[in-house]
Amino acid sequence: MDKKLIIANWKSHKNIYDARIFMEIFSSNMGNLNISNKEIVLAPSFNLLSEVKDLAEKFDLPVSLSAQNISSFPQGAYTGEVSADQLRDLVEWTIIGHSERREYFKEDDEILQQKTNEAIKAGLNIIYCIQNSSQKIPEGVQAVAYEPPNAIGSGVPDSPLHVEKVFEEIKNSFSGKVLYGGSVDKKNVRDYIHINNCDGLLVGGASLDPNSMIELLSQW
Ligand code: PGA
């Protein structure tokens, strides 16, 4: 069955304690969830990855992990950075090019290409975020997430009709998975998951609470 890829992007939320609570509630309440049509990926910040991985194994949860970002440099003397190589045992995926990275950390196409190269060398799968269909998509990316900045965290998602049009444009030159992200929640998720060519969703705010995440995942 065609599994929809659902990425839970926790951004800079949660400490270890919050992450433990999330994992406990998520694992005890996901019993009735149909997971045969979903691939669930949790993307906590770096400080939580090891704990979330241990708990996912302990609770035998059908989830994989993603980083939210990686260094554009290899492992080495780059204080404060986390290289793709350091993450290869912790995560299967990394997000690259999220609009918050582009806006607040001035990541441009060149830096994002370097990050993509690092991820590929480390064997990580990439969820590459673009804000419109004319943005460059590097070679070797497994999934592209269309995330218009105005829709992110605003409670006002892009219209399903427009998302469908953008997906079509992306699919003209990209053969991997195409996801939508921006104010997806349990109430509107069905409007997006069934769009033509939709391979999944990138969910921010609505993924922070384990019960609201389960409700969102229960909608199809
Ligand atoms: P949002 O965030 O669901 O809170 O709008 C999505 C994202 O930025 O990935």
PDB file of C-alpha atoms and ligand atoms in Angstrom:
ATOM      1  CA  MET A   1       0.000   0.000   0.000  1.00  0.00           C
ATOM      2  CA  ASP A   2       1.075   3.536  -0.738  1.00  0.00           C
ATOM      3  CA  LYS A   3       2.198   4.886   2.632  1.00  0.00           C
ATOM      4  CA  LYS A   4       1.852   8.592   3.325  1.00  0.00           C
ATOM      5  CA  LEU A   5       4.960  10.075   4.867  1.00  0.00           C
ATOM      6  CA  ILE A   6       4.084  12.148   7.926  1.00  0.00           C
ATOM      7  CA  ILE A   7       6.833  14.244   9.493  1.00  0.00           C
ATOM      8  CA  ALA A   8       6.302  15.651  12.988  1.00  0.00           C
ATOM      9  CA  ASN A   9       8.520  18.731  13.171  1.00  0.00           C
ATOM     10  CA  TRP A  10       8.840  19.699  16.841  1.00  0.00           C
ATOM     11  CA  LYS A  11      11.099  22.667  16.025  1.00  0.00           C
ATOM     12  CA  SER A  12      12.776  24.137  19.162  1.00  0.00           C
ATOM     13  CA  HIS A  13      10.120  22.770  21.510  1.00  0.00           C
ATOM     14  CA  LYS A  14      10.342  20.257  24.364  1.00  0.00           C
ATOM     15  CA  ASN A  15      13.000  19.318  26.884  1.00  0.00           C
ATOM     16  CA  ILE A  16      13.828  15.704  27.732  1.00  0.00           C
ATOM     17  CA  TYR A  17      11.028  15.528  30.282  1.00  0.00           C
ATOM     18  CA  ASP A  18       8.431  16.783  27.757  1.00  0.00           C
ATOM     19  CA  ALA A  19       9.719  14.341  25.154  1.00  0.00           C
ATOM     20  CA  ARG A  20       9.361  11.416  27.577  1.00  0.00           C
ATOM     21  CA  ILE A  21       5.777  12.393  28.357  1.00  0.00           C
ATOM     22  CA  PHE A  22       5.020  12.692  24.645  1.00  0.00           C
ATOM     23  CA  MET A  23       6.437   9.237  23.908  1.00  0.00           C
ATOM     24  CA  GLU A  24       4.612   7.593  26.814  1.00  0.00           C
ATOM     25  CA  ILE A  25       1.235   9.070  25.901  1.00  0.00           C
ATOM     26  CA  PHE A  26       1.780   8.504  22.180  1.00  0.00           C
ATOM     27  CA  SER A  27       2.657   4.850  22.686  1.00  0.00           C
ATOM     28  CA  SER A  28      -0.185   4.121  25.082  1.00  0.00           C
ATOM     29  CA  ASN A  29      -2.842   5.810  22.932  1.00  0.00           C
ATOM     30  CA  MET A  30      -1.863   4.810  19.424  1.00  0.00           C
ATOM     31  CA  GLY A  31      -3.276   1.282  19.772  1.00  0.00           C
ATOM     32  CA  ASN A  32      -6.133   1.644  17.290  1.00  0.00           C
ATOM     33  CA  LEU A  33      -4.253   3.682  14.750  1.00  0.00           C
ATOM     34  CA  ASN A  34      -4.088   2.242  11.225  1.00  0.00           C
ATOM     35  CA  ILE A  35      -0.380   2.417  10.529  1.00  0.00           C
ATOM     36  CA  SER A  36      -0.429   0.294   7.389  1.00  0.00           C
ATOM     37  CA  ASN A  37      -0.951   3.406   5.232  1.00  0.00           C
ATOM     38  CA  LYS A  38       1.455   5.714   7.062  1.00  0.00           C
ATOM     39  CA  GLU A  39       5.163   6.152   7.602  1.00  0.00           C
ATOM     40  CA  ILE A  40       5.535   8.263  10.738  1.00  0.00           C
ATOM     41  CA  VAL A  41       8.721  10.244  11.263  1.00  0.00           C
ATOM     42  CA  LEU A  42       9.421  12.234  14.424  1.00  0.00           C
ATOM     43  CA  ALA A  43      11.752  15.216  14.057  1.00  0.00           C
ATOM     44  CA  PRO A  44      12.775  16.386  17.539  1.00  0.00           C
ATOM     45  CA  SER A  45      15.681  18.747  18.095  1.00  0.00           C
ATOM     46  CA  PHE A  46      19.203  17.349  18.476  1.00  0.00           C
ATOM     47  CA  ASN A  47      19.133  17.278  22.294  1.00  0.00           C
ATOM     48  CA  LEU A  48      16.198  14.846  22.248  1.00  0.00           C
ATOM     49  CA  LEU A  49      17.133  12.460  19.478  1.00  0.00           C
ATOM     50  CA  SER A  50      18.898   9.855  21.538  1.00  0.00           C
ATOM     51  CA  GLU A  51      16.185   9.735  24.198  1.00  0.00           C
ATOM     52  CA  VAL A  52      13.360   9.618  21.654  1.00  0.00           C
ATOM     53  CA  LYS A  53      15.142   6.843  19.767  1.00  0.00           C
ATOM     54  CA  ASP A  54      15.586   4.791  22.964  1.00  0.00           C
ATOM     55  CA  LEU A  55      11.945   5.265  23.916  1.00  0.00           C
ATOM     56  CA  ALA A  56      10.692   4.417  20.420  1.00  0.00           C
ATOM     57  CA  GLU A  57      12.652   1.156  20.667  1.00  0.00           C
ATOM     58  CA  LYS A  58      11.515   0.466  24.224  1.00  0.00           C
ATOM     59  CA  PHE A  59       7.834   0.977  23.317  1.00  0.00           C
ATOM     60  CA  ASP A  60       8.295  -0.751  19.959  1.00  0.00           C
ATOM     61  CA  LEU A  61       6.779   2.212  18.132  1.00  0.00           C
ATOM     62  CA  PRO A  62       6.497   2.129  14.335  1.00  0.00           C
ATOM     63  CA  VAL A  63       8.258   5.456  13.888  1.00  0.00           C
ATOM     64  CA  SER A  64      11.556   6.577  12.456  1.00  0.00           C
ATOM     65  CA  LEU A  65      13.490   9.716  13.302  1.00  0.00           C
ATOM     66  CA  SER A  66      14.615  12.802  11.442  1.00  0.00           C
ATOM     67  CA  ALA A  67      16.945  15.672  12.236  1.00  0.00           C
ATOM     68  CA  GLN A  68      15.535  19.138  11.575  1.00  0.00           C
ATOM     69  CA  ASN A  69      18.798  20.392  10.157  1.00  0.00           C
ATOM     70  CA  ILE A  70      22.405  19.321   9.670  1.00  0.00           C
ATOM     71  CA  SER A  71      25.718  21.092   9.339  1.00  0.00           C
ATOM     72  CA  SER A  72      26.948  22.082   5.905  1.00  0.00           C
ATOM     73  CA  PHE A  73      30.386  20.905   7.097  1.00  0.00           C
ATOM     74  CA  PRO A  74      31.690  17.391   7.663  1.00  0.00           C
ATOM     75  CA  GLN A  75      32.663  16.119  11.106  1.00  0.00           C
ATOM     76  CA  GLY A  76      35.529  18.280  12.433  1.00  0.00           C
ATOM     77  CA  ALA A  77      36.431  21.546  14.130  1.00  0.00           C
ATOM     78  CA  TYR A  78      33.110  23.381  13.655  1.00  0.00           C
ATOM     79  CA  THR A  79      32.027  24.361  17.152  1.00  0.00           C
ATOM     80  CA  GLY A  80      28.312  24.183  17.760  1.00  0.00           C
ATOM     81  CA  GLU A  81      27.500  22.295  14.579  1.00  0.00           C
ATOM     82  CA  VAL A  82      26.100  18.772  14.279  1.00  0.00           C
ATOM     83  CA  SER A  83      27.357  16.916  11.225  1.00  0.00           C
ATOM     84  CA  ALA A  84      25.417  14.412   9.155  1.00  0.00           C
ATOM     85  CA  ASP A  85      28.060  11.851  10.010  1.00  0.00           C
ATOM     86  CA  GLN A  86      27.353  12.254  13.742  1.00  0.00           C
ATOM     87  CA  LEU A  87      23.674  11.633  13.115  1.00  0.00           C
ATOM     88  CA  ARG A  88      23.787   8.586  10.895  1.00  0.00           C
ATOM     89  CA  ASP A  89      23.217   6.131  13.781  1.00  0.00           C
ATOM     90  CA  LEU A  90      20.411   8.196  15.267  1.00  0.00           C
ATOM     91  CA  VAL A  91      18.208   9.202  12.348  1.00  0.00           C
ATOM     92  CA  GLU A  92      17.140   7.928   8.953  1.00  0.00           C
ATOM     93  CA  TRP A  93      16.063  11.347   7.692  1.00  0.00           C
ATOM     94  CA  THR A  94      17.007  14.971   7.842  1.00  0.00           C
ATOM     95  CA  ILE A  95      15.020  18.051   6.934  1.00  0.00           C
ATOM     96  CA  ILE A  96      17.007  20.547   4.846  1.00  0.00           C
ATOM     97  CA  GLY A  97      16.033  24.062   3.803  1.00  0.00           C
ATOM     98  CA  HIS A  98      13.109  24.717   6.112  1.00  0.00           C
ATOM     99  CA  SER A  99      11.937  28.302   5.558  1.00  0.00           C
ATOM    100  CA  GLU A 100      12.855  29.178   9.159  1.00  0.00           C
ATOM    101  CA  ARG A 101      16.441  28.138   8.381  1.00  0.00           C
ATOM    102  CA  ARG A 102      16.422  30.167   5.181  1.00  0.00           C
ATOM    103  CA  GLU A 103      14.944  33.226   6.879  1.00  0.00           C
ATOM    104  CA  TYR A 104      16.581  33.348  10.336  1.00  0.00           C
ATOM    105  CA  PHE A 105      19.892  31.652   9.519  1.00  0.00           C
ATOM    106  CA  LYS A 106      20.293  32.987   5.986  1.00  0.00           C
ATOM    107  CA  GLU A 107      20.714  29.569   4.417  1.00  0.00           C
ATOM    108  CA  ASP A 108      20.891  30.007   0.647  1.00  0.00           C
ATOM    109  CA  ASP A 109      20.952  27.549  -2.257  1.00  0.00           C
ATOM    110  CA  GLU A 110      24.720  27.112  -1.969  1.00  0.00           C
ATOM    111  CA  ILE A 111      24.646  26.233   1.735  1.00  0.00           C
ATOM    112  CA  LEU A 112      21.639  23.979   1.189  1.00  0.00           C
ATOM    113  CA  GLN A 113      23.490  22.176  -1.597  1.00  0.00           C
ATOM    114  CA  GLN A 114      26.432  21.592   0.799  1.00  0.00           C
ATOM    115  CA  LYS A 115      24.036  20.240   3.442  1.00  0.00           C
ATOM    116  CA  THR A 116      22.464  17.989   0.831  1.00  0.00           C
ATOM    117  CA  ASN A 117      25.910  16.679  -0.144  1.00  0.00           C
ATOM    118  CA  GLU A 118      26.728  15.948   3.514  1.00  0.00           C
ATOM    119  CA  ALA A 119      23.427  14.140   4.049  1.00  0.00           C
ATOM    120  CA  ILE A 120      23.944  12.013   0.951  1.00  0.00           C
ATOM    121  CA  LYS A 121      27.490  11.092   2.020  1.00  0.00           C
ATOM    122  CA  ALA A 122      26.154   9.985   5.413  1.00  0.00           C
ATOM    123  CA  GLY A 123      23.352   7.960   3.824  1.00  0.00           C
ATOM    124  CA  LEU A 124      20.532  10.062   5.286  1.00  0.00           C
ATOM    125  CA  ASN A 125      17.229  10.475   3.465  1.00  0.00           C
ATOM    126  CA  ILE A 126      16.371  14.088   2.806  1.00  0.00           C
ATOM    127  CA  ILE A 127      13.142  16.030   3.179  1.00  0.00           C
ATOM    128  CA  TYR A 128      13.953  19.172   1.239  1.00  0.00           C
ATOM    129  CA  CYS A 129      11.698  22.171   1.911  1.00  0.00           C
ATOM    130  CA  ILE A 130      10.776  24.641  -0.775  1.00  0.00           C
ATOM    131  CA  GLN A 131       8.536  27.657  -0.490  1.00  0.00           C
ATOM    132  CA  ASN A 132       7.360  27.721  -4.113  1.00  0.00           C
ATOM    133  CA  SER A 133       7.663  25.523  -7.169  1.00  0.00           C
ATOM    134  CA  SER A 134      10.372  27.623  -8.820  1.00  0.00           C
ATOM    135  CA  GLN A 135      12.906  26.978  -6.059  1.00  0.00           C
ATOM    136  CA  LYS A 136      15.844  24.744  -6.862  1.00  0.00           C
ATOM    137  CA  ILE A 137      15.679  21.106  -5.733  1.00  0.00           C
ATOM    138  CA  PRO A 138      19.104  19.439  -5.462  1.00  0.00           C
ATOM    139  CA  GLU A 139      19.741  16.004  -6.949  1.00  0.00           C
ATOM    140  CA  GLY A 140      19.489  13.045  -4.594  1.00  0.00           C
ATOM    141  CA  VAL A 141      16.608  14.265  -2.457  1.00  0.00           C
ATOM    142  CA  GLN A 142      13.971  11.657  -1.503  1.00  0.00           C
ATOM    143  CA  ALA A 143      11.116  14.001  -0.534  1.00  0.00           C
ATOM    144  CA  VAL A 144      10.229  17.616  -1.199  1.00  0.00           C
ATOM    145  CA  ALA A 145       7.984  19.528   1.180  1.00  0.00           C
ATOM    146  CA  TYR A 146       6.105  22.473  -0.271  1.00  0.00           C
ATOM    147  CA  GLU A 147       5.699  24.925   2.603  1.00  0.00           C
ATOM    148  CA  PRO A 148       4.550  28.442   1.760  1.00  0.00           C
ATOM    149  CA  PRO A 149       5.905  30.705   4.560  1.00  0.00           C
ATOM    150  CA  ASN A 150       2.566  32.473   5.133  1.00  0.00           C
ATOM    151  CA  ALA A 151       0.945  29.144   5.922  1.00  0.00           C
ATOM    152  CA  ILE A 152       3.524  28.091   8.514  1.00  0.00           C
ATOM    153  CA  GLY A 153       2.286  28.453  12.070  1.00  0.00           C
ATOM    154  CA  SER A 154      -0.401  30.914  10.967  1.00  0.00           C
ATOM    155  CA  GLY A 155      -3.465  28.706  11.212  1.00  0.00           C
ATOM    156  CA  VAL A 156      -4.149  29.609   7.572  1.00  0.00           C
ATOM    157  CA  PRO A 157      -3.005  26.797   5.272  1.00  0.00           C
ATOM    158  CA  ASP A 158      -2.607  27.204   1.531  1.00  0.00           C
ATOM    159  CA  SER A 159      -5.776  26.223  -0.353  1.00  0.00           C
ATOM    160  CA  PRO A 160      -5.948  22.554  -1.372  1.00  0.00           C
ATOM    161  CA  LEU A 161      -6.534  23.659  -4.977  1.00  0.00           C
ATOM    162  CA  HIS A 162      -3.339  25.695  -5.018  1.00  0.00           C
ATOM    163  CA  VAL A 163      -1.373  22.934  -3.280  1.00  0.00           C
ATOM    164  CA  GLU A 164      -2.529  20.512  -5.977  1.00  0.00           C
ATOM    165  CA  LYS A 165      -1.321  22.908  -8.687  1.00  0.00           C
ATOM    166  CA  VAL A 166       2.075  23.338  -7.010  1.00  0.00           C
ATOM    167  CA  PHE A 167       2.430  19.544  -6.598  1.00  0.00           C
ATOM    168  CA  GLU A 168       1.815  19.152 -10.313  1.00  0.00           C
ATOM    169  CA  GLU A 169       4.512  21.716 -11.095  1.00  0.00           C
ATOM    170  CA  ILE A 170       6.978  20.022  -8.736  1.00  0.00           C
ATOM    171  CA  LYS A 171       6.247  16.576 -10.190  1.00  0.00           C
ATOM    172  CA  ASN A 172       7.131  17.864 -13.661  1.00  0.00           C
ATOM    173  CA  SER A 173      10.797  17.795 -12.760  1.00  0.00           C
ATOM    174  CA  PHE A 174      10.994  15.770  -9.529  1.00  0.00           C
ATOM    175  CA  SER A 175      10.204  12.086  -9.195  1.00  0.00           C
ATOM    176  CA  GLY A 176      10.415  11.604  -5.402  1.00  0.00           C
ATOM    177  CA  LYS A 177       7.768  12.115  -2.740  1.00  0.00           C
ATOM    178  CA  VAL A 178       5.962  15.438  -2.513  1.00  0.00           C
ATOM    179  CA  LEU A 179       4.602  16.675   0.825  1.00  0.00           C
ATOM    180  CA  TYR A 180       2.637  19.686   1.965  1.00  0.00           C
ATOM    181  CA  GLY A 181       3.307  21.607   5.182  1.00  0.00           C
ATOM    182  CA  GLY A 182       1.770  24.695   6.763  1.00  0.00           C
ATOM    183  CA  SER A 183      -0.976  24.781   9.410  1.00  0.00           C
ATOM    184  CA  VAL A 184      -2.093  21.194   8.874  1.00  0.00           C
ATOM    185  CA  ASP A 185      -4.125  19.961  11.830  1.00  0.00           C
ATOM    186  CA  LYS A 186      -6.581  17.228  12.743  1.00  0.00           C
ATOM    187  CA  LYS A 187      -9.505  19.262  11.353  1.00  0.00           C
ATOM    188  CA  ASN A 188      -8.103  19.989   7.899  1.00  0.00           C
ATOM    189  CA  VAL A 189      -5.747  17.028   7.343  1.00  0.00           C
ATOM    190  CA  ARG A 190      -8.210  15.180   5.092  1.00  0.00           C
ATOM    191  CA  ASP A 191      -8.355  18.182   2.732  1.00  0.00           C
ATOM    192  CA  TYR A 192      -4.619  17.738   2.081  1.00  0.00           C
ATOM    193  CA  ILE A 193      -3.816  14.048   2.427  1.00  0.00           C
ATOM    194  CA  HIS A 194      -6.159  13.126  -0.437  1.00  0.00           C
ATOM    195  CA  ILE A 195      -4.880  15.741  -2.884  1.00  0.00           C
ATOM    196  CA  ASN A 196      -3.614  14.279  -6.183  1.00  0.00           C
ATOM    197  CA  ASN A 197       0.088  13.455  -5.963  1.00  0.00           C
ATOM    198  CA  CYS A 198       0.193  14.048  -2.186  1.00  0.00           C
ATOM    199  CA  ASP A 199       2.733  11.667  -0.685  1.00  0.00           C
ATOM    200  CA  GLY A 200       2.573  13.078   2.822  1.00  0.00           C
ATOM    201  CA  LEU A 201       2.615  16.033   5.173  1.00  0.00           C
ATOM    202  CA  LEU A 202       5.006  18.037   7.298  1.00  0.00           C
ATOM    203  CA  VAL A 203       3.248  18.918  10.541  1.00  0.00           C
ATOM    204  CA  GLY A 204       4.580  21.447  13.045  1.00  0.00           C
ATOM    205  CA  GLY A 205       2.349  22.831  15.807  1.00  0.00           C
ATOM    206  CA  ALA A 206      -0.224  20.028  15.612  1.00  0.00           C
ATOM    207  CA  SER A 207       2.463  17.400  16.224  1.00  0.00           C
ATOM    208  CA  LEU A 208       3.507  18.703  19.630  1.00  0.00           C
ATOM    209  CA  ASP A 209       0.650  17.220  21.609  1.00  0.00           C
ATOM    210  CA  PRO A 210       0.604  13.401  21.426  1.00  0.00           C
ATOM    211  CA  ASN A 211      -3.177  13.115  21.506  1.00  0.00           C
ATOM    212  CA  SER A 212      -3.743  15.752  18.848  1.00  0.00           C
ATOM    213  CA  MET A 213      -1.103  14.016  16.719  1.00  0.00           C
ATOM    214  CA  ILE A 214      -2.903  10.699  17.136  1.00  0.00           C
ATOM    215  CA  GLU A 215      -6.224  12.326  16.233  1.00  0.00           C
ATOM    216  CA  LEU A 216      -4.610  13.824  13.139  1.00  0.00           C
ATOM    217  CA  LEU A 217      -3.204  10.430  12.168  1.00  0.00           C
ATOM    218  CA  SER A 218      -6.600   8.796  12.738  1.00  0.00           C
ATOM    219  CA  GLN A 219      -8.276  10.833   9.988  1.00  0.00           C
ATOM    220  CA  TRP A 220      -7.523   8.398   7.156  1.00  0.00           C
TER     221      TRP A 220
HETATM  222  P1  PGA B   1       3.017  24.303  11.215  1.00  0.00           P
HETATM  223  O1  PGA B   1       4.535  24.121  10.786  1.00  0.00           O
HETATM  224  O2  PGA B   1       2.330  22.981  11.007  1.00  0.00           O
HETATM  225  O3  PGA B   1       3.073  24.706  12.665  1.00  0.00           O
HETATM  226  O4  PGA B   1       2.431  25.355  10.348  1.00  0.00           O
HETATM  227  C1  PGA B   1       4.902  23.379   9.667  1.00  0.00           C
HETATM  228  C2  PGA B   1       6.388  23.467   9.453  1.00  0.00           C
HETATM  229  O5  PGA B   1       6.958  24.550   9.618  1.00  0.00           O
HETATM  230  O6  PGA B   1       7.041  22.464   9.139  1.00  0.00           O
END
